[in-house]
Coordinates of C-alpha atoms and ligand atoms in Angstrom, one line a residue:
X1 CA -119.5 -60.9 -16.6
X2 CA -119.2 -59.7 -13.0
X3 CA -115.7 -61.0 -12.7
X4 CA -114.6 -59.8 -15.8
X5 CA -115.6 -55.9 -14.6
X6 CA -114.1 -57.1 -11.6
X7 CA -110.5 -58.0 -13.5
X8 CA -110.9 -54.8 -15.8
X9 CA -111.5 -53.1 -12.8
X10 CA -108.6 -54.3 -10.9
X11 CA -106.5 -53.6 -14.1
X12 CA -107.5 -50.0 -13.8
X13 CA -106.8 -49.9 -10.4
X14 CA -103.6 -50.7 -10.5
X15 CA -102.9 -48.8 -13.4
X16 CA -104.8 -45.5 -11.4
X17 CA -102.5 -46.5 -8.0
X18 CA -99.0 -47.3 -9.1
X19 CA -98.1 -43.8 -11.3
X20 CA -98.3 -41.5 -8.0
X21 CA -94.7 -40.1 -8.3
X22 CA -93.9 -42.4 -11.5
X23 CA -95.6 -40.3 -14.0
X24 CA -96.2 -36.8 -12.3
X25 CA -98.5 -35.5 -15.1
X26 CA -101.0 -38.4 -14.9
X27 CA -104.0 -37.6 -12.6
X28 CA -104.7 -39.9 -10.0
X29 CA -108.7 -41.3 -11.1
X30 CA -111.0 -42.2 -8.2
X31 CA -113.9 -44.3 -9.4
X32 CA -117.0 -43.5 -7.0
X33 CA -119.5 -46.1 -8.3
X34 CA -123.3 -45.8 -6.7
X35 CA -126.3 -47.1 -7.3
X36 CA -129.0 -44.1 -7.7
X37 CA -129.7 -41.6 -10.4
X38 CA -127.9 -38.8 -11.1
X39 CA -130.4 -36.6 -9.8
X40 CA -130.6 -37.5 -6.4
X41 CA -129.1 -36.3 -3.4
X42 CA -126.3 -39.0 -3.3
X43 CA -125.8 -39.0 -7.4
X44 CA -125.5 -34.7 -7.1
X45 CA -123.6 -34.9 -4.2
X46 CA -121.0 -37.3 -6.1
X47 CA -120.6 -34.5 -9.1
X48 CA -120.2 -31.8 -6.7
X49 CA -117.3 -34.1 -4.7
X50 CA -115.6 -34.7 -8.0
X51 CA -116.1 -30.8 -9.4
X52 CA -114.5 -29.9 -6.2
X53 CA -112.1 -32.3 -6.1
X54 CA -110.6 -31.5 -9.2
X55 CA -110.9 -28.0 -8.4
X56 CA -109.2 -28.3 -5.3
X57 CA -106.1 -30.7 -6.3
X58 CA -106.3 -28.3 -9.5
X59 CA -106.8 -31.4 -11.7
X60 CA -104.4 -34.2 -10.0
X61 CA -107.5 -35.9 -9.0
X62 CA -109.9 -37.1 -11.5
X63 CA -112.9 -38.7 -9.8
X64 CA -115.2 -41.0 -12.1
X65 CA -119.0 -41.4 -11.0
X66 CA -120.6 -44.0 -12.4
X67 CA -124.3 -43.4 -11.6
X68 CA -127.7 -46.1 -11.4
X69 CA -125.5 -49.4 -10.7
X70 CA -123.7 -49.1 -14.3
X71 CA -120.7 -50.6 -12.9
X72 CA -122.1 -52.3 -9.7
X73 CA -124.5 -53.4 -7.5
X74 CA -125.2 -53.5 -4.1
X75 CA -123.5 -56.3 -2.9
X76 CA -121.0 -56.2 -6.0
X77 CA -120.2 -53.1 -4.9
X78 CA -118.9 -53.5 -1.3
X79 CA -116.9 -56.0 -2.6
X80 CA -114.9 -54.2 -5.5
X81 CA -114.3 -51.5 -2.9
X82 CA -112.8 -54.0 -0.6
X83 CA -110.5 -55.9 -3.8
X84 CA -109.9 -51.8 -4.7
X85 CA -111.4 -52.4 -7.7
X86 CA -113.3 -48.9 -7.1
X87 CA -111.7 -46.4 -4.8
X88 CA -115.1 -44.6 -3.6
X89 CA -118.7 -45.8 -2.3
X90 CA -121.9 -44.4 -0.9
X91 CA -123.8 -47.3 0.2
X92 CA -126.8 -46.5 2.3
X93 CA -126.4 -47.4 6.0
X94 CA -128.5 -49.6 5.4
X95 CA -126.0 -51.9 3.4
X96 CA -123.4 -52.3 6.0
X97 CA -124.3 -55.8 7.7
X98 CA -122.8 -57.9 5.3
X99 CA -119.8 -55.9 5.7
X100 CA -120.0 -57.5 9.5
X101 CA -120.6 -53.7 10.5
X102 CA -124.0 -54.5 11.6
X103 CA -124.4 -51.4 14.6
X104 CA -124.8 -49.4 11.0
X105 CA -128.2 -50.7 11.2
X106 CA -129.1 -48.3 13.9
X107 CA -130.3 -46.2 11.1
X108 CA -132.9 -48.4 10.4
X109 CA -134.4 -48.5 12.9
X110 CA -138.6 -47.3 12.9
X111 CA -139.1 -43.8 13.9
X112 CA -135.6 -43.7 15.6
X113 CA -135.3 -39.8 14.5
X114 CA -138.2 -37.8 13.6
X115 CA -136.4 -35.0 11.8
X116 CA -133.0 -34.4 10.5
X117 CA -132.0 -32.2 13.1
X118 CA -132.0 -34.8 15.7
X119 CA -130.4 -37.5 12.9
X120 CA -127.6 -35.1 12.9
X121 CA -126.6 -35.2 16.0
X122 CA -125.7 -38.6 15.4
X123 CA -124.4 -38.6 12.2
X124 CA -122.1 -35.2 12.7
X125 CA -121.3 -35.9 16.6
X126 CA -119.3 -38.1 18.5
X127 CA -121.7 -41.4 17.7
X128 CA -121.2 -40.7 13.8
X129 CA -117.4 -40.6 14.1
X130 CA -117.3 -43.5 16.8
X131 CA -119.1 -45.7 13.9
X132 CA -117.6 -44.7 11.2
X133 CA -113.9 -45.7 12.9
X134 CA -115.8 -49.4 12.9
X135 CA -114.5 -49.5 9.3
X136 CA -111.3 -49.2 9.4
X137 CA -111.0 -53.1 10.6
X138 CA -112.3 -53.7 7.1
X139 CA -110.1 -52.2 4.9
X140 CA -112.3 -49.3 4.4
X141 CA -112.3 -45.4 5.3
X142 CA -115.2 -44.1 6.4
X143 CA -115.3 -40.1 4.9
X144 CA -118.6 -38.5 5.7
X145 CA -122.7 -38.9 6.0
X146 CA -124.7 -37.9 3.4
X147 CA -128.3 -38.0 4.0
X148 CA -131.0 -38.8 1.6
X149 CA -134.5 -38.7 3.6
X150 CA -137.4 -40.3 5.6
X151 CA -138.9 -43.9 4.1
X152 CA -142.4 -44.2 2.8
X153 CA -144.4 -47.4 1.8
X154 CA -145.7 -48.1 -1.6
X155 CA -147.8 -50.6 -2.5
X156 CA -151.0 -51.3 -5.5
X157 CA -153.5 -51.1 -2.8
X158 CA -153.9 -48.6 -0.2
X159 CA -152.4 -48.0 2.9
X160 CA -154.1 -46.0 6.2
X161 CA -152.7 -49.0 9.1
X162 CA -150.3 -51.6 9.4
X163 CA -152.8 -54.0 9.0
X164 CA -153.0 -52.8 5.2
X165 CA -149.3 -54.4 4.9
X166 CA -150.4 -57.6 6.2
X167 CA -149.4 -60.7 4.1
X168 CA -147.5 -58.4 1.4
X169 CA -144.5 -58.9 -0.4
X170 CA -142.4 -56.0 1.1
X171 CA -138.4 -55.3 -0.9
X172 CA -136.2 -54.3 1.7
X173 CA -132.7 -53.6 1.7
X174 CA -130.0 -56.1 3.5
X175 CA -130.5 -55.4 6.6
X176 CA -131.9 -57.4 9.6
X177 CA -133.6 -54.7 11.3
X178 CA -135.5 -53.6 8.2
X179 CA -136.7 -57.5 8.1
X180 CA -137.6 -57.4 11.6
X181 CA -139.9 -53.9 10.7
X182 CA -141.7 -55.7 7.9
X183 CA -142.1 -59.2 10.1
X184 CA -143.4 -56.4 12.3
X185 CA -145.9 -55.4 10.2
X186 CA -147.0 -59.1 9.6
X187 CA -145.6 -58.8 6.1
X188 CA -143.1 -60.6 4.3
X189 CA -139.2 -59.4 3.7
X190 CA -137.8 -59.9 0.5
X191 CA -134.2 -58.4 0.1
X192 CA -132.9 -57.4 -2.9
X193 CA -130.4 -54.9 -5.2
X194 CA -132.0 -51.7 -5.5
X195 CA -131.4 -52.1 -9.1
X196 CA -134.0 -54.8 -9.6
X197 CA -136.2 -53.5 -7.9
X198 CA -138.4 -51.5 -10.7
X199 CA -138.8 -54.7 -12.6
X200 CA -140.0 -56.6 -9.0
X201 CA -142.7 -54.0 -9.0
X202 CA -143.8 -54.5 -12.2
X203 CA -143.9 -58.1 -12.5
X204 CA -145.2 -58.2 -9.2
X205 CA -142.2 -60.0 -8.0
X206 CA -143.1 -58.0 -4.8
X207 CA -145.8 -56.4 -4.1
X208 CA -144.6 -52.9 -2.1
X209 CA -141.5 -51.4 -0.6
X210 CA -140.3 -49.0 1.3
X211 CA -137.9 -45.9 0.1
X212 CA -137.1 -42.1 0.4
X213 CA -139.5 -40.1 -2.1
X214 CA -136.3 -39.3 -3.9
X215 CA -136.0 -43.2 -5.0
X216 CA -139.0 -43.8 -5.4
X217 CA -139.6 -40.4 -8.2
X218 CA -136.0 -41.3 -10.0
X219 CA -136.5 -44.9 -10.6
X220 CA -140.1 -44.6 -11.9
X221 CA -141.3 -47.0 -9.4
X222 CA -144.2 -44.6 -9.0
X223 CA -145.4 -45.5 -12.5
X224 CA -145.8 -49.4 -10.9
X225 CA -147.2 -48.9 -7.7
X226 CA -150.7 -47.1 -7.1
X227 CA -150.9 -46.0 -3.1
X228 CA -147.8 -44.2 -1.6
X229 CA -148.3 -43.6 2.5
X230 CA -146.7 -41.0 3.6
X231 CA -145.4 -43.0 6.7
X232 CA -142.0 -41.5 7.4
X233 CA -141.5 -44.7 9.1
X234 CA -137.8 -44.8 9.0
X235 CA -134.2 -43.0 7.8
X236 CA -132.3 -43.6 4.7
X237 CA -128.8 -42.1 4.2
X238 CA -125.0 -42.9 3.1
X239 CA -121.4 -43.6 4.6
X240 CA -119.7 -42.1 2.1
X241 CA -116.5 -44.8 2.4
X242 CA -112.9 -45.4 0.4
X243 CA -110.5 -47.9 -0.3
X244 CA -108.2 -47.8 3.3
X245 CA -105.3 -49.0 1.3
X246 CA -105.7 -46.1 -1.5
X247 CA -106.7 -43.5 0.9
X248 CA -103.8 -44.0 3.2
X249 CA -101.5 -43.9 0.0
X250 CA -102.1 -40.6 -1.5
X251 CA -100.1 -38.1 -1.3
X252 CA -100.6 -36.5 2.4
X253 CA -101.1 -32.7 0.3
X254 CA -103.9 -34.1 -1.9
X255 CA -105.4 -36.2 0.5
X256 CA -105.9 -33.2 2.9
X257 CA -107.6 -31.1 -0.5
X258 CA -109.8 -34.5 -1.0
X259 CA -111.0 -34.3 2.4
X260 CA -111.7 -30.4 2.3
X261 CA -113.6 -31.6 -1.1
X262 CA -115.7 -34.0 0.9
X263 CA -116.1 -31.3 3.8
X264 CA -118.2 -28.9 1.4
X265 CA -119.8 -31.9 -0.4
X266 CA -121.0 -33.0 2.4
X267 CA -122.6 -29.3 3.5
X268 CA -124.0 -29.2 0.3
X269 CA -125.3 -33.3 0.3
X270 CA -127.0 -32.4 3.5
X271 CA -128.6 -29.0 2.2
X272 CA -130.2 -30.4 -0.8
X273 CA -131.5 -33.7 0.4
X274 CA -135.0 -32.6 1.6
X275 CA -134.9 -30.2 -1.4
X276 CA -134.8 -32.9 -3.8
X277 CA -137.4 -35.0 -1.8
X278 CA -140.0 -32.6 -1.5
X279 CA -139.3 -31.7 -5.3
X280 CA -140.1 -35.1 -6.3
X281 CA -142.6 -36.0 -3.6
X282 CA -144.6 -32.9 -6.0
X283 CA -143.6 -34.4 -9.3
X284 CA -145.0 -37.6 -8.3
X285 CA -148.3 -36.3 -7.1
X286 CA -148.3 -34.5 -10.2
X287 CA -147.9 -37.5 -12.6
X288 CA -151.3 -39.2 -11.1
X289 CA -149.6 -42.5 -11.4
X290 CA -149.8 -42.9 -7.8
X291 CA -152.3 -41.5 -4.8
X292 CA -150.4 -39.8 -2.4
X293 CA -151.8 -40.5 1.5
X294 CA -150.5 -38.4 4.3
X295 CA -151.9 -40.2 7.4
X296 CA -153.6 -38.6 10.5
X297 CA -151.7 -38.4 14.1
X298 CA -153.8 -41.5 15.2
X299 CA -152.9 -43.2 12.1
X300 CA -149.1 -42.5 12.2
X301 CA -149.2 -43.8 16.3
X302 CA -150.7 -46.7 15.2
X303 CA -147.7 -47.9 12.8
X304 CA -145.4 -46.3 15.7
X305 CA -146.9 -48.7 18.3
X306 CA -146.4 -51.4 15.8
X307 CA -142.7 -50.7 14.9
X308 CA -141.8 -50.2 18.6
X309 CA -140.9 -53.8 19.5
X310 CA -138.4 -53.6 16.6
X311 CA -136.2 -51.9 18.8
X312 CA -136.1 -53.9 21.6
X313 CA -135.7 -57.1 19.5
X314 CA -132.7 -55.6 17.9
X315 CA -131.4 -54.1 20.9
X316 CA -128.7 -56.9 21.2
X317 CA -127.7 -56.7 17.2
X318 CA -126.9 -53.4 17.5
X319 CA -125.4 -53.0 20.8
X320 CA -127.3 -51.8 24.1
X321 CA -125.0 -49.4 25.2
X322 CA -124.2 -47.6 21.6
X323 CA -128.8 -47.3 21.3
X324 CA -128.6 -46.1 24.2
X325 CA -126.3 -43.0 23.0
X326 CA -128.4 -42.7 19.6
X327 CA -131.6 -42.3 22.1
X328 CA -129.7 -39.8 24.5
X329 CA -128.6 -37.6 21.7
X330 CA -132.1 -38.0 19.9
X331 CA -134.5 -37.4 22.9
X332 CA -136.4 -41.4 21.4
X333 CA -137.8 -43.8 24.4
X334 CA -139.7 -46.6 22.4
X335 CA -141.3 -47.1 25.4
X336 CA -143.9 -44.3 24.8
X337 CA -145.4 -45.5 21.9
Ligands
LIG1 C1 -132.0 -48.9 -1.7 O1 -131.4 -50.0 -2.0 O2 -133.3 -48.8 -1.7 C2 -131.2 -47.7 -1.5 O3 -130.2 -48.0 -0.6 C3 -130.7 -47.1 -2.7 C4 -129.8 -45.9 -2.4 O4 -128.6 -46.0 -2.5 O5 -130.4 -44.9 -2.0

């Protein structure tokens, strides 16, 4: 099944990437495959790229979103990028170990930025460009960050302190620092596709995760978990990436449009993000499915002063020198927790 989508997708591809200047009137399709809903900050910043992007090219680009992992999954994902199989990603930063760009993980790190002000003067300065250049080794063009928002945990029993974690069944995403923040917390790591995660919840699988509000609200996994802390404990957001090969072989005029299409998408990704979070963060507090903490100051330092040593252990997986820029830019010393 997954190799046949990869073959059909392949198929396609080479189909969409051959007719450039062979057949002038056909447009050129991007497919942009993600893993969220549509009505997210990454799924309405993919419309608005590919409204704009046929605006812009005035309909040579067509650009196909394929929302909520209907064509693939995490993992699956990265890798039909990488065959060209699917010409457009936004995997969260979170997602870019296996890749063997593990510095991405940065962005997982526990209270790293405590607003997104000071996340982007990582993500839209010098660091941001610096890591995103990492990709290029891998066949794959990094475009822009899109942010989504700032983690919470969910769980069936409340949570006031890290000890309330202790012993759980935590879903992370695949990345080494997030297991490192749930060993952290005592508790126990289980990665998996974000896709399965709803069913997890529900089956009991696992028994909590982690996730922006935004998540959390779109994929109903409000309806299976009882206690959401408002913990803030940690960023979520995207590298919105393409096919090197593909990128590099469009035609210079309609690459330059594409890019101007990703400039404005990316504005507008970055203005609706906390929007769309603090929209749902009231829909699910509305639905009584799930009690809504917020947790005091003395609370909050208490899962800081837990998380700290995360940093310090991951120090050498990300790279002293390029935490030590994040933390310049950011104003964070860990050691003040
Ligand atoms: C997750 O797997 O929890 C997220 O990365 C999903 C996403 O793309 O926001």
């Amino acid at each position: 099944m997954r190799l046949a989508k990869l073959f059909f997708g392949l198929a396609a591809c080479t189909l969409a990437a051959t007719p450039f200047t062979a057949v002038a009137q056909q447009p050129i399709v991007i497919k942009f495959s993600h893993v969220v809903a549509h009505d997210t900050p990454k799924g309405l910043a993919a419309e608005y790229f590919a409204k704009r992007a046929a605006e812009l090219t005035k309909g040579k680009v067509k650009v196909e979103v394929y929302a909520n992992s209907t064509l693939y999954k995490d993992k699956e994902e990265m890798e039909a990028l990488q065959l060209g199989a699917v010409q457009m990603l936004a995997p969260s930063l979170a997602k870019f170990g296996p890749l063997g760009v593990k510095e991405f993980e940065l962005f997982d790190l526990p209270y790293i930025f405590d607003n997104y002000e000071e996340l982007h003067k990582v993500t839209q300065g010098p660091v941001g460009q610096s890591l995103l250049k990492k990709l290029e080794p891998k066949g794959v063009v990094g475009l822009a960050f899109w942010d989504n928002g700032f983690k919470s945990f969910s769980a069936n029993t409340p949570i006031k302190t890290p000890a309330d974690l202790k012993g759980k069944k935590l879903r992370i995403q695949s990345s080494k620092v997030l297991e490192e923040e749930i060993r952290a917390l005592s508790a126990l790591p289980q990665v998996m596709a974000f896709s399965e995660v709803y069913q997890a919840l529900q089956t009991g699988v696992v028994d909590g995760t982690e996730n922006p509000i935004s998540n959390l609200y779109t994929q109903k996994m409000y309806e299976v978990q009882k206690h959401l802390a408002l913990t803030d404990h940690g960023y979520l957001g995207y590298a919105v990436i393409a096919n090197k090969k593909f990128w590099e072989g469009l035609p210079a005029d309609v690459r330059g449009q594409l890019e101007q299409a990703m400039k404005e998408s990316t504005i507008y990704a970055n203005k609706i993000a906390k929007e769309q979070n603090d929209k749902d963060l009231e829909a699910v507090k509305k639905s009584g499915k799930t009690q809504v903490y917020t947790l005091t100051a003395d609370e909050k330092t208490a899962f800081k002063k837990a998380l700290a040593p995360v940093h310090v252990k991951m120090e050498s997986r990300i790279g002293k020198d390029l935490l030590q820029s994040v933390y310049k830019e950011t104003g964070f010393d860990p050691s003040k927790f």
